[in-house]
mmCIF file of C-alpha atoms and ligand atoms in Angstrom:
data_model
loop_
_atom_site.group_PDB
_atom_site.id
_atom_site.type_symbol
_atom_site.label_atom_id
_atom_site.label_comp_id
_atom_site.label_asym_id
_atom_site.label_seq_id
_atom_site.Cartn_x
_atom_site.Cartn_y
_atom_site.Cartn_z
ATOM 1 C CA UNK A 17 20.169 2.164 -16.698
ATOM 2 C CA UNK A 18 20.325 0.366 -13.470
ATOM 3 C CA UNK A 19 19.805 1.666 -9.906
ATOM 4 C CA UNK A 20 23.391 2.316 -8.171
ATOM 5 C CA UNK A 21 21.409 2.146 -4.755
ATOM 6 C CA UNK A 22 19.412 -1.152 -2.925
ATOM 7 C CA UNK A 23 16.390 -0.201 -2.051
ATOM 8 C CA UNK A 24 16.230 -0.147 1.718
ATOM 9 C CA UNK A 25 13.307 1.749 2.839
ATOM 10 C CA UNK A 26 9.679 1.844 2.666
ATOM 11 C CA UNK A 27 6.759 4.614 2.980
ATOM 12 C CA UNK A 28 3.270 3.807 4.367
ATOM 13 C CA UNK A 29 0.789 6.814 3.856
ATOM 14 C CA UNK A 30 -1.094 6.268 6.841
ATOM 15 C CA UNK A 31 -2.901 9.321 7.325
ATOM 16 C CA UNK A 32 -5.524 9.470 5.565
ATOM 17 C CA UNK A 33 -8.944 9.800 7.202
ATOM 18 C CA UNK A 34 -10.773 6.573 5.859
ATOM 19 C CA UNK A 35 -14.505 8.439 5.764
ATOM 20 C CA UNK A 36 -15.516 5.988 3.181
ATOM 21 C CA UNK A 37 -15.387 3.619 6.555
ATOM 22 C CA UNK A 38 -16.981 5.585 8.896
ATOM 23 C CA UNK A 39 -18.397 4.948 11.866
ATOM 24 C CA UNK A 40 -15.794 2.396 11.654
ATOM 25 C CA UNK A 41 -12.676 5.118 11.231
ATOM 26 C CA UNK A 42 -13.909 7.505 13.730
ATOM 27 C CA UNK A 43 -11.984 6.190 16.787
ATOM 28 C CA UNK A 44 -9.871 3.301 14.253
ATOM 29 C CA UNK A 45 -7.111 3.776 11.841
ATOM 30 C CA UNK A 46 -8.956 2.694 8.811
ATOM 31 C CA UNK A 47 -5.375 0.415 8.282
ATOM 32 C CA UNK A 48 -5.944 -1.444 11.268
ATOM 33 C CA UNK A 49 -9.282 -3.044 9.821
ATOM 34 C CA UNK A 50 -8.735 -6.917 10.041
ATOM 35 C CA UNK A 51 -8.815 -8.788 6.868
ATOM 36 C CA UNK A 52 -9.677 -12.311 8.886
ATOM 37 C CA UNK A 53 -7.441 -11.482 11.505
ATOM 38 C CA UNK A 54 -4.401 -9.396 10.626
ATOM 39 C CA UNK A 55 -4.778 -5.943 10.190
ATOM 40 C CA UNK A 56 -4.224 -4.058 6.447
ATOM 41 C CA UNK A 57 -1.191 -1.986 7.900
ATOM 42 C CA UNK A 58 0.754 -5.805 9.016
ATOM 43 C CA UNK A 59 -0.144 -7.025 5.847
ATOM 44 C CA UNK A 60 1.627 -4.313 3.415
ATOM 45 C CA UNK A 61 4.515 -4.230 6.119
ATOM 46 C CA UNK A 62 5.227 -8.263 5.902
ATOM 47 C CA UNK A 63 4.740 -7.679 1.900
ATOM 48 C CA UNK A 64 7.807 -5.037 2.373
ATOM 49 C CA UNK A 65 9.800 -7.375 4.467
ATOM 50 C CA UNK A 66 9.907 -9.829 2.449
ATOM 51 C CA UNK A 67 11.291 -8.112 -0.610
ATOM 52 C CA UNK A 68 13.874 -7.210 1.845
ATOM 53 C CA UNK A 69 13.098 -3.591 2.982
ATOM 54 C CA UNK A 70 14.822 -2.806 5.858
ATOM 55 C CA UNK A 71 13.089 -0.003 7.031
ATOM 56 C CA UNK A 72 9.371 1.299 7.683
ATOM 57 C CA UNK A 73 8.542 5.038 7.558
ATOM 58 C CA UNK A 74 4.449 5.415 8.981
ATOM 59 C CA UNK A 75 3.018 8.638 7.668
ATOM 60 C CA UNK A 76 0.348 9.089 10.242
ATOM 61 C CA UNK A 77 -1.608 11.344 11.520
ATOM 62 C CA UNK A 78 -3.881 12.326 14.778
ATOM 63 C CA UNK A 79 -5.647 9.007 15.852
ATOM 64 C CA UNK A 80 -3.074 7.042 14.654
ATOM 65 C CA UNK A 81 -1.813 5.597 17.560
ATOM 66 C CA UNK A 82 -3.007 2.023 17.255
ATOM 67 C CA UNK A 83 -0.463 1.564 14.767
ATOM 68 C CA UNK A 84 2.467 2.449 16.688
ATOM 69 C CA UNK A 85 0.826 -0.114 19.724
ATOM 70 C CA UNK A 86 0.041 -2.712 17.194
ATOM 71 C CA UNK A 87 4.054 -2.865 15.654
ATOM 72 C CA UNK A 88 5.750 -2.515 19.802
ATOM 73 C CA UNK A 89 5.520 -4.653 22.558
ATOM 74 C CA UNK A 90 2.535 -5.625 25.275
ATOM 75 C CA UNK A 91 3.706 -6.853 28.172
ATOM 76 C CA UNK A 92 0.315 -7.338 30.006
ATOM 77 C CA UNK A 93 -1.080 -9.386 27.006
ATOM 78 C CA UNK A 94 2.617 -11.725 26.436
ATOM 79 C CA UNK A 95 2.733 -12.039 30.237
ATOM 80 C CA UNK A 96 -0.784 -13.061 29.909
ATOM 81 C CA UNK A 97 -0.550 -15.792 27.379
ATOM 82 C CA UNK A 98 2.443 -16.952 28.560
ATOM 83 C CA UNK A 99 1.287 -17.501 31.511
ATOM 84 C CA UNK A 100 -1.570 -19.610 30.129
ATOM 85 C CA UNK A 101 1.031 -21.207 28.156
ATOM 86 C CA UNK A 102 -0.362 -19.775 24.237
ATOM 87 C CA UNK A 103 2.472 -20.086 22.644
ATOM 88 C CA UNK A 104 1.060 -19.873 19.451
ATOM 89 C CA UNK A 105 -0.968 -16.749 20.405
ATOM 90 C CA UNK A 106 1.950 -15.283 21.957
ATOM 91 C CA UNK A 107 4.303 -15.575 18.509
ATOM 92 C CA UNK A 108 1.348 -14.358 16.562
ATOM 93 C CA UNK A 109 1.305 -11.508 18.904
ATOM 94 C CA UNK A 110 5.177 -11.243 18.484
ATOM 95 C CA UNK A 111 5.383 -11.079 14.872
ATOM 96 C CA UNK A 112 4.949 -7.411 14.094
ATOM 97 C CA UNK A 113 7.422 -6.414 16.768
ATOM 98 C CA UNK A 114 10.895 -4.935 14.403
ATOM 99 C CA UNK A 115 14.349 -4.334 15.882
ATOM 100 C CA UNK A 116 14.382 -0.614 17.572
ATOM 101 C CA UNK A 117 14.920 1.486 14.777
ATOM 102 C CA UNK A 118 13.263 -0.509 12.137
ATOM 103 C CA UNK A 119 10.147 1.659 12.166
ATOM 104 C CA UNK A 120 9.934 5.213 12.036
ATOM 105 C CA UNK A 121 7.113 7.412 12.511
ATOM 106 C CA UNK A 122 6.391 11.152 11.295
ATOM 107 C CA UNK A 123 3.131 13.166 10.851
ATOM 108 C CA UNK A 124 1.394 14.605 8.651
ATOM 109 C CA UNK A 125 -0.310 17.236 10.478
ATOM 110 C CA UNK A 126 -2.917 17.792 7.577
ATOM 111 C CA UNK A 127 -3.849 15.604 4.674
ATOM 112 C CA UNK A 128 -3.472 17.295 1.852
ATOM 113 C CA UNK A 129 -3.184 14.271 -0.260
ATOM 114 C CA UNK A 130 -1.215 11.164 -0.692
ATOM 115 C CA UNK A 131 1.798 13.056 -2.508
ATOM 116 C CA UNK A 132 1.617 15.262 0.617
ATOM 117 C CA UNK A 133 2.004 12.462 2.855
ATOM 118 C CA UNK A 134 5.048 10.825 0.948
ATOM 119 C CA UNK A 135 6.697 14.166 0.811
ATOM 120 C CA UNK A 136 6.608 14.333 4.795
ATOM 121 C CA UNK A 137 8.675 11.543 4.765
ATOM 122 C CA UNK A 138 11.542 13.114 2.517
ATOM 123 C CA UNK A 139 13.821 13.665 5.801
ATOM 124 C CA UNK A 140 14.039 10.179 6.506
ATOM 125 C CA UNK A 141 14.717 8.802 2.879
ATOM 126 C CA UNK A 142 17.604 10.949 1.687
ATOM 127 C CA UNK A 143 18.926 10.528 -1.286
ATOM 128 C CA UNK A 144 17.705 6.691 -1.466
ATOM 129 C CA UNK A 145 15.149 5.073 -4.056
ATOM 130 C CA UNK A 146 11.921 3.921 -1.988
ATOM 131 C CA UNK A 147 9.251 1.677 -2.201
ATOM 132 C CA UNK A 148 5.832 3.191 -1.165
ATOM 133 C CA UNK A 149 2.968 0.854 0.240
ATOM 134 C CA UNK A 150 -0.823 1.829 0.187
ATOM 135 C CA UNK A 151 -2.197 -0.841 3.210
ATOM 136 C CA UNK A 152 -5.789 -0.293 1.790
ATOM 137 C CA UNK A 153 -4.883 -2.019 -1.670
ATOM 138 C CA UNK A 154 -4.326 -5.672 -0.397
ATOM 139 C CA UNK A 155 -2.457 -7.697 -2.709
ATOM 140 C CA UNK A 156 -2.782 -11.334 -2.777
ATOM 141 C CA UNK A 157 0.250 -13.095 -4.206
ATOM 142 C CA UNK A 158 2.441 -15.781 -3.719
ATOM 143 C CA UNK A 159 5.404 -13.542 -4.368
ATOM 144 C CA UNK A 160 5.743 -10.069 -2.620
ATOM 145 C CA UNK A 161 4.544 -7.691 -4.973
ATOM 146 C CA UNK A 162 6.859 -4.992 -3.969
ATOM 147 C CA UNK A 163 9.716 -8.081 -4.818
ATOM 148 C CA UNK A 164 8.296 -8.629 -8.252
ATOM 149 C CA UNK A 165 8.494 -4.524 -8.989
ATOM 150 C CA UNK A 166 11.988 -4.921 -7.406
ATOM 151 C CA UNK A 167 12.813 -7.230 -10.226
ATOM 152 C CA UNK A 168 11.982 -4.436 -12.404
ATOM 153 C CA UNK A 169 13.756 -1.436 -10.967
ATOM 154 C CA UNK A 170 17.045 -3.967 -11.186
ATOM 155 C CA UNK A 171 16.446 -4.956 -14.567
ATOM 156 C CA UNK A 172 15.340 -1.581 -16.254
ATOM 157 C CA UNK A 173 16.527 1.324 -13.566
ATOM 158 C CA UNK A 174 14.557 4.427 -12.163
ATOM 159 C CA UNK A 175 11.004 3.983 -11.280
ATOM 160 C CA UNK A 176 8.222 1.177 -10.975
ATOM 161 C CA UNK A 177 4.743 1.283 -10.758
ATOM 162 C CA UNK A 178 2.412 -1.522 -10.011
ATOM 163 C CA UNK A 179 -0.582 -1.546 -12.754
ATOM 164 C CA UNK A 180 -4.014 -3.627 -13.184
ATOM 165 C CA UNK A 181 -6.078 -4.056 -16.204
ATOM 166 C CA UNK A 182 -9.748 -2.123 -14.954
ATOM 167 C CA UNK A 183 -12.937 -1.538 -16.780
ATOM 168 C CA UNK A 184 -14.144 1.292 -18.564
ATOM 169 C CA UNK A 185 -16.647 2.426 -16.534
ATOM 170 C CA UNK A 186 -14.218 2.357 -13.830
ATOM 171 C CA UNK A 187 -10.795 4.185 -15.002
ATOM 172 C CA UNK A 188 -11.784 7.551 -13.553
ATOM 173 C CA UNK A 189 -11.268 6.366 -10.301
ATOM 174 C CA UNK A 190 -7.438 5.525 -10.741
ATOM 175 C CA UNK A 191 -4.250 7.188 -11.858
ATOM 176 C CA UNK A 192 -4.303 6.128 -15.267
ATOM 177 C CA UNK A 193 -1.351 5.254 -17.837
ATOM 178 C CA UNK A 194 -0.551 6.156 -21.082
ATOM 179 C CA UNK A 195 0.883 3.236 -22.609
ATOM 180 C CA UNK A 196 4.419 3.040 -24.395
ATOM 181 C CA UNK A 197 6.460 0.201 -25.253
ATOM 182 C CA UNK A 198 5.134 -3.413 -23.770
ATOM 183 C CA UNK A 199 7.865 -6.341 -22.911
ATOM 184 C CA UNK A 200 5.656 -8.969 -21.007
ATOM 185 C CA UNK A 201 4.065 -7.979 -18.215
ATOM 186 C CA UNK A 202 5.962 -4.683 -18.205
ATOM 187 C CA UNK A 203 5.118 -1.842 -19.867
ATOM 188 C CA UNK A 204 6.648 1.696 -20.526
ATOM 189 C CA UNK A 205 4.852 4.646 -19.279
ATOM 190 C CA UNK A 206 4.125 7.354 -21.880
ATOM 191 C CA UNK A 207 1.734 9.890 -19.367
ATOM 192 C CA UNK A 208 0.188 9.478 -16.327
ATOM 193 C CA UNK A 209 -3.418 11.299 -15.312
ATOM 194 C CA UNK A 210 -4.829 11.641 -12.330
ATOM 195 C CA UNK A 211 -8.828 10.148 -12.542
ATOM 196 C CA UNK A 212 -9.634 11.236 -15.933
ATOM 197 C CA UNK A 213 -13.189 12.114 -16.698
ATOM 198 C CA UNK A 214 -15.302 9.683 -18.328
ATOM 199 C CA UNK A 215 -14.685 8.809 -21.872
ATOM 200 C CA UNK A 216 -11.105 10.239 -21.491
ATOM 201 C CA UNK A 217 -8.756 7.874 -20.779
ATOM 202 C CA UNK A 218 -5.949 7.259 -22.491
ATOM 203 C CA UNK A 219 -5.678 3.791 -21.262
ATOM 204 C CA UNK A 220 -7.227 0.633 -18.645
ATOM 205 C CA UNK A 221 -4.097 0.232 -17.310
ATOM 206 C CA UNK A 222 -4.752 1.897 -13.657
ATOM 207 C CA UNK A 223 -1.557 2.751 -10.998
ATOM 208 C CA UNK A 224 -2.525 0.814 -7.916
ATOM 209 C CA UNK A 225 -1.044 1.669 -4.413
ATOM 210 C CA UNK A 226 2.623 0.343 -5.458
ATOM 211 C CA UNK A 227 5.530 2.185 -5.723
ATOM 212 C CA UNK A 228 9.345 2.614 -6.400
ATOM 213 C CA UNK A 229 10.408 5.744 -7.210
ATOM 214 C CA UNK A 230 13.586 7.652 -7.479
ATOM 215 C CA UNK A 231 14.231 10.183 -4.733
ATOM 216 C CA UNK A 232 14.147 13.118 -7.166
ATOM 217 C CA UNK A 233 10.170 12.222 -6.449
ATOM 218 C CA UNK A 234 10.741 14.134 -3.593
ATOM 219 C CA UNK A 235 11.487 17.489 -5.596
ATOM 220 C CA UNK A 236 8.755 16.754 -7.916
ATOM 221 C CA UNK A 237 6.707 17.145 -4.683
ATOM 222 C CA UNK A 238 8.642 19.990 -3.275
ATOM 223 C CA UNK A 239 6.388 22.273 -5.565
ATOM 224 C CA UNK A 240 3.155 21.124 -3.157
ATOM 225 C CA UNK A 241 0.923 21.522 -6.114
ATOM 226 C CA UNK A 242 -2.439 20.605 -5.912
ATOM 227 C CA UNK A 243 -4.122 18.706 -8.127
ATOM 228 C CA UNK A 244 -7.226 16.286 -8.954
ATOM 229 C CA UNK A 245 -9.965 16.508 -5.416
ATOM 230 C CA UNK A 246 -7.286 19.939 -4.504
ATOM 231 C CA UNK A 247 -5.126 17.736 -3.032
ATOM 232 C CA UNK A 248 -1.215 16.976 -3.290
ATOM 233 C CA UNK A 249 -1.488 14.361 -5.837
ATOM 234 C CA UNK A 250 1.811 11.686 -5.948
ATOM 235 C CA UNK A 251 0.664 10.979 -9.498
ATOM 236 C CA UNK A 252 1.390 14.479 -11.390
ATOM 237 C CA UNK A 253 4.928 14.495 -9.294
ATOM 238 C CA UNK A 254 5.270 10.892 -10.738
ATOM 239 C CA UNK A 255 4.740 12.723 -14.562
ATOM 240 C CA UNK A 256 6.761 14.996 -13.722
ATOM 241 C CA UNK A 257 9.944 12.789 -13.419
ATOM 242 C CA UNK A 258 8.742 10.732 -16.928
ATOM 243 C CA UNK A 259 10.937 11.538 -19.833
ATOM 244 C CA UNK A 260 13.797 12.127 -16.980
ATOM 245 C CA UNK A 261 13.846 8.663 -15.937
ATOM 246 C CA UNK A 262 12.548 5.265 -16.780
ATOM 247 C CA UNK A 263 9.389 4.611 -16.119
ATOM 248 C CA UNK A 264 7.688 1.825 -16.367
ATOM 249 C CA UNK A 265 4.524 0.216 -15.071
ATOM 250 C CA UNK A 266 4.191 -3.875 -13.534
ATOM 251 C CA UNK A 267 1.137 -6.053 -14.580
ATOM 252 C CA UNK A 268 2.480 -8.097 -11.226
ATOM 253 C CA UNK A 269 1.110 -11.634 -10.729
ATOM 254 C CA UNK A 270 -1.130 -11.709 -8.399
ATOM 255 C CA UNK A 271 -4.807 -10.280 -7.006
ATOM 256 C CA UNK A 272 -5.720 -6.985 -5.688
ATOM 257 C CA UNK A 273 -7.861 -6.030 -3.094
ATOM 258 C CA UNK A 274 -9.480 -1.770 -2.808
ATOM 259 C CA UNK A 275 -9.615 -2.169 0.536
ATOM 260 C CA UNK A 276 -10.438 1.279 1.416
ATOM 261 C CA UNK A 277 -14.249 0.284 -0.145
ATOM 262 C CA UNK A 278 -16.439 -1.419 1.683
ATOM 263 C CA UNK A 279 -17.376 -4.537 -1.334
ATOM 264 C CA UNK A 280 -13.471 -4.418 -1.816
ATOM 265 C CA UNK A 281 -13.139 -5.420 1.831
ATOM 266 C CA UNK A 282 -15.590 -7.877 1.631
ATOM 267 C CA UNK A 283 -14.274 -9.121 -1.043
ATOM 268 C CA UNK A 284 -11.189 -9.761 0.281
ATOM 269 C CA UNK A 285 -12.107 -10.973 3.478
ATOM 270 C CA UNK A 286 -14.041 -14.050 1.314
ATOM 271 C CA UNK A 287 -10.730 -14.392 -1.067
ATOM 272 C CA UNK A 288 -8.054 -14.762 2.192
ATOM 273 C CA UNK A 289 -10.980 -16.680 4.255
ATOM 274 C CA UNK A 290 -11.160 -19.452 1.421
ATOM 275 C CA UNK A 291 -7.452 -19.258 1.387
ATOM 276 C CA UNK A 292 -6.943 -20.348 4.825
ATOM 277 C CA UNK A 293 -6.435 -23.822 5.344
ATOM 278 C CA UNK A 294 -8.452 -23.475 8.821
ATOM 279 C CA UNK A 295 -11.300 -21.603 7.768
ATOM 280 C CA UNK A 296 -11.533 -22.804 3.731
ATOM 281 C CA UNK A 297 -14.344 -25.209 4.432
ATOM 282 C CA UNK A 298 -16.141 -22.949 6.766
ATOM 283 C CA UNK A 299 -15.881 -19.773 4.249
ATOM 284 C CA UNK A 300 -17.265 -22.290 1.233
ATOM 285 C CA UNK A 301 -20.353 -23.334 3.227
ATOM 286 C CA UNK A 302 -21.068 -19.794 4.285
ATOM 287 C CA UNK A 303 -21.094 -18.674 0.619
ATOM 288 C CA UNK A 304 -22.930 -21.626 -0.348
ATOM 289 C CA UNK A 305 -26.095 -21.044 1.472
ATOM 290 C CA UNK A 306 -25.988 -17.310 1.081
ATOM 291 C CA UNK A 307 -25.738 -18.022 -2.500
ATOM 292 C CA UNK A 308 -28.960 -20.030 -2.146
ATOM 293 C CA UNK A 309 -30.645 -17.893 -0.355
ATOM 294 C CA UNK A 310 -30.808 -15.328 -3.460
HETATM 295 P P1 UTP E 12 -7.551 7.454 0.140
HETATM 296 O O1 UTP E 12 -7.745 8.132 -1.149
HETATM 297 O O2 UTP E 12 -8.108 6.089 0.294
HETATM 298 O O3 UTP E 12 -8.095 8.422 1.277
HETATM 299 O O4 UTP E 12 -5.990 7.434 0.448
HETATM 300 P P2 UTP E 12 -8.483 8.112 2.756
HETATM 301 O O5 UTP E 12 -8.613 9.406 3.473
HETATM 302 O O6 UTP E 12 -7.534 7.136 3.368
HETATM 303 O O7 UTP E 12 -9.892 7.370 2.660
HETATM 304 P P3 UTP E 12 -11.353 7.922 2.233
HETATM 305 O O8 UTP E 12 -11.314 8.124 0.749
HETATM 306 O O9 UTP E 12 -11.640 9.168 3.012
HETATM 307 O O10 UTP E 12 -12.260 6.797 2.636
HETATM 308 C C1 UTP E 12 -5.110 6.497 -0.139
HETATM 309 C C2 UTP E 12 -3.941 6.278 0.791
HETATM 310 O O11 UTP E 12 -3.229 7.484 1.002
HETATM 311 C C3 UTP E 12 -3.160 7.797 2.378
HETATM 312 C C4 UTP E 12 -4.286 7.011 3.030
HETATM 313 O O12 UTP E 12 -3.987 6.728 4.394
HETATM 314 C C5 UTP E 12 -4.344 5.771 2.167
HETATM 315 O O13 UTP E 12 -3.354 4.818 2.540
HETATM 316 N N1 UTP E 12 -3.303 9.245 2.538
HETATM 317 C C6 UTP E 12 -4.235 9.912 1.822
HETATM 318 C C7 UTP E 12 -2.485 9.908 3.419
HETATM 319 O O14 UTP E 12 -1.625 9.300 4.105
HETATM 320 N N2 UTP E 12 -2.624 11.256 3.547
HETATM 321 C C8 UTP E 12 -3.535 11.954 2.832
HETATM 322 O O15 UTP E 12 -3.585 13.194 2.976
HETATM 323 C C9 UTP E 12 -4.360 11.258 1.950
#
């Protein structure tokens, strides 16, 4: 089976309420948190973009506004370094700005889970496949990792998840799958669950915050179930639609960050510091003598 439709349009669930970063998400989108000095949110968008998604559709919520400032114009700050003649500044400050239209916003007046917040967005997919971007998982790659799954959806039709080898003792924090078939780095999925209790799960292979689904997700999720935490979960909708459709799960190349946990963030603040040409050296000798101090 291949898709018959390009996928065109992304969903960012941006509303959740980040409390594993407060104070820091009291007054902040937790997705505008700077890893070095780009927020989350510009880094999943730019991911999108570059597998050729044409447009964004922000979930958000109350509090939420920074994002909408942070992808639109501001005049007094371009005027500003233009003035002083920044042009570097002033294209870095340019860069999020899309053509009119190329963003869309809706709400999610409560959040009732991340298959809550996709479903909110079910207006303004249609009857299109869509990729869906988590900002808090960072992913480090030279190739988008939303292009790699792309690859998939093209080669093998219906849905795509991105997936990452965890440990044991760490499984029931993820969406786990139960393994099928494996071709490479791609591997059928059997079963999904929704952070399975300790000792339960069926597999290490964990569902990071990656996905291109059909748009019969969007019945799946029409039932508003609640599941795992009682929220909406976007994993048992995802079940739901296996043995429908393909379904298969990514090992993509590259590194990911939890960036919605404050070592994950840390992490990954060192890992994009180092990979900076400008600050490499500067990151190494700051690790170095922290190291040594012990
Ligand atoms: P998390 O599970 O990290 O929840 O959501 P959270 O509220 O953002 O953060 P904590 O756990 O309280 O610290 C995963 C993703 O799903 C979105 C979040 O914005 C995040 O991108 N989400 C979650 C929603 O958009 N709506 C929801 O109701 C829940």
């Amino acid at each position: 089976m291949t898709t018959s439709k390009k996928v065109r349009k992304a969903i960012f669930p941006v509303g959740g309420l980040g409390t594993r970063f407060l104070p820091a998400t009291k007054a902040m989108p937790k997705e505008m948190l700077p890893v070095v000095d780009k927020p989350l949110i510009q880094y999943a968008v730019d991911e999108a973009v570059a597998a050729g998604i044409e447009q964004c559709i922000f979930v958000t919520g109350r509090g939420k506004g920074a994002i909408e400032d942070h992808f639109d114009y501001s005049y007094e700050l371009q005027d500003t370094l233009e003035a002083k003649g920044k042009k570097d500044l002033l294209s870095e400050v340019l860069a999020p700005v899309r053509t009119p239209g190329a963003i869309t916003y809706v709400r999610q007046q409560e959040p009732l889970g991340l298959g809550h917040a996709v479903w909110c967005a079910r207006n303004l997919v249609g009857d299109e496949p869509v990729a869906i971007l988590l900002a808090d998982d960072l992913i480090k790659s030279g190739r988008s990792c939303i292009a790699q799954m792309l690859d998939v959806v093209e080669q093998e039709g219906g849905n795509v998840i991105a997936a990452m080898e965890v440990q044991d003792e760490h499984t029931h924090r993820y969406g786990i799958i139960s393994p099928g078939q494996k071709k490479g780095a791609i591997t059928e999925v059997n079963s999904l669950v929704e952070k399975p209790a300790q000792g339960t799960s069926p597999s290490n292979l964990a569902v990071i915050g990656r996905y291109v689904l059909q748009p019969e997700i969007f019945d799946e999720l029409d039932r508003q179930e609640k599941g795992a935490g009682g929220e909406i979960q976007l994993t048992d909708a995802m079940a739901r639609l296996i043995g429908k459709q393909p379904f298969h799960g990514l090992a993509f190349d590259g590194e990911r960050f939890d960036c919605g946990d404050k070592l994950g963030y840390i992490e990954a603040t060192l890992a994009f510091g180092l990979g900076r040409d400008d600050l490499s050296d500067g990151v190494r000798s700051i690790v170095k003598s922290a190291y040594q101090s012990l």
